[in-house]
CSV table of C-alpha atoms in Angstrom, one decimal:
chain,number,residue,atom,x,y,z
A,1,MET,CA,159.6,110.0,71.0
A,2,LEU,CA,159.2,110.6,67.3
A,3,VAL,CA,162.3,110.7,65.1
A,4,ARG,CA,162.9,114.1,63.4
A,5,THR,CA,161.7,113.0,60.0
A,6,LEU,CA,158.3,112.1,61.5
A,7,ARG,CA,158.1,115.2,63.7
A,8,ALA,CA,158.1,117.2,60.5
A,9,PHE,CA,154.6,115.9,59.7
A,10,MET,CA,153.1,116.9,63.1
A,11,PRO,CA,150.2,119.4,62.8
A,12,THR,CA,152.1,121.7,65.1
A,13,ASN,CA,155.1,121.8,62.8
A,14,GLU,CA,155.6,125.4,61.4
A,15,THR,CA,155.9,124.3,57.8
A,16,ILE,CA,152.9,122.0,58.0
A,17,SER,CA,150.8,124.8,59.7
A,18,LEU,CA,151.7,127.3,56.9
A,19,LEU,CA,150.8,124.8,54.2
A,20,ALA,CA,147.5,123.8,55.9
A,21,ALA,CA,146.5,127.5,56.1
A,22,ASN,CA,146.9,128.1,52.4
A,23,LEU,CA,143.3,127.6,51.4
A,24,VAL,CA,143.9,128.7,47.8
A,25,ILE,CA,146.2,125.7,47.3
A,26,ASN,CA,144.1,123.4,49.5
A,27,ALA,CA,141.2,123.8,47.0
A,28,ARG,CA,143.3,121.9,44.5
A,29,ILE,CA,144.0,119.0,46.8
A,30,THR,CA,142.0,115.8,47.3
A,31,SER,CA,142.7,114.1,50.6
A,32,ILE,CA,141.8,110.4,50.7
A,33,PHE,CA,141.8,108.7,54.0
A,34,GLY,CA,140.2,105.9,56.0
A,35,GLU,CA,137.7,105.9,58.9
A,36,PHE,CA,140.5,105.2,61.4
A,37,ASP,CA,144.3,105.4,61.1
A,38,PRO,CA,146.3,104.5,64.2
A,39,GLN,CA,149.3,106.5,62.8
A,40,ILE,CA,147.1,109.6,62.2
A,41,PRO,CA,144.5,109.4,64.9
A,42,GLY,CA,143.2,112.9,64.2
A,43,GLY,CA,142.4,112.0,60.6
A,44,SER,CA,143.6,113.5,57.3
A,45,ALA,CA,140.9,116.0,56.5
A,46,LEU,CA,142.3,119.2,55.2
A,47,GLN,CA,140.4,122.5,55.4
A,48,GLY,CA,139.5,123.8,52.0
A,49,ALA,CA,140.4,120.5,50.2
A,50,LYS,CA,138.1,117.9,48.8
A,51,ASN,CA,138.1,115.3,51.6
A,52,VAL,CA,137.2,111.7,50.7
A,53,GLN,CA,136.8,109.4,53.7
A,54,LEU,CA,136.6,105.7,52.8
A,55,PRO,CA,135.3,102.9,55.1
A,56,ILE,CA,138.8,101.5,55.6
A,57,VAL,CA,140.6,101.0,58.9
A,58,GLY,CA,144.4,101.0,59.1
A,59,HIS,CA,147.3,103.0,57.9
A,60,PHE,CA,148.7,100.8,55.1
A,61,ARG,CA,145.4,99.2,54.0
A,62,LEU,CA,144.6,102.2,51.9
A,63,LEU,CA,147.5,101.3,49.6
A,64,VAL,CA,145.9,98.0,48.5
A,65,ASP,CA,142.2,98.9,48.5
A,66,GLU,CA,140.5,99.2,45.1
A,67,ARG,CA,138.3,102.0,46.4
A,68,VAL,CA,141.3,104.2,46.9
A,69,ILE,CA,142.4,103.6,43.3
A,70,GLN,CA,138.9,104.6,42.2
A,71,ALA,CA,139.0,107.7,44.4
A,72,VAL,CA,142.4,108.7,43.0
A,73,LEU,CA,141.2,108.3,39.4
A,74,ALA,CA,138.0,110.3,40.1
A,75,ALA,CA,140.1,113.1,41.6
A,76,VAL,CA,142.4,113.1,38.6
A,77,ASP,CA,139.4,113.1,36.2
A,78,ALA,CA,137.8,116.0,38.1
A,79,GLY,CA,141.0,118.0,37.9
A,80,VAL,CA,141.4,117.7,34.2
A,81,GLU,CA,140.3,120.8,32.4
């Protein structure tokens, strides 16, 4: 049983569903995620967003991987007008 704070992030949550359906906003989002995340088994691809999947396995390993930092910097550079 998930605690309330985690249930808020479930794809079936009304707020999350409304946010995910907003493709105009999604076009401004870059989602960076690994090949497999045991905490998010369905993945983190977001319709309409720029999705960057990296060859990383694990939930927290993304936080310490240099490739993630490079992907974040590339996304920021791409968004600068």
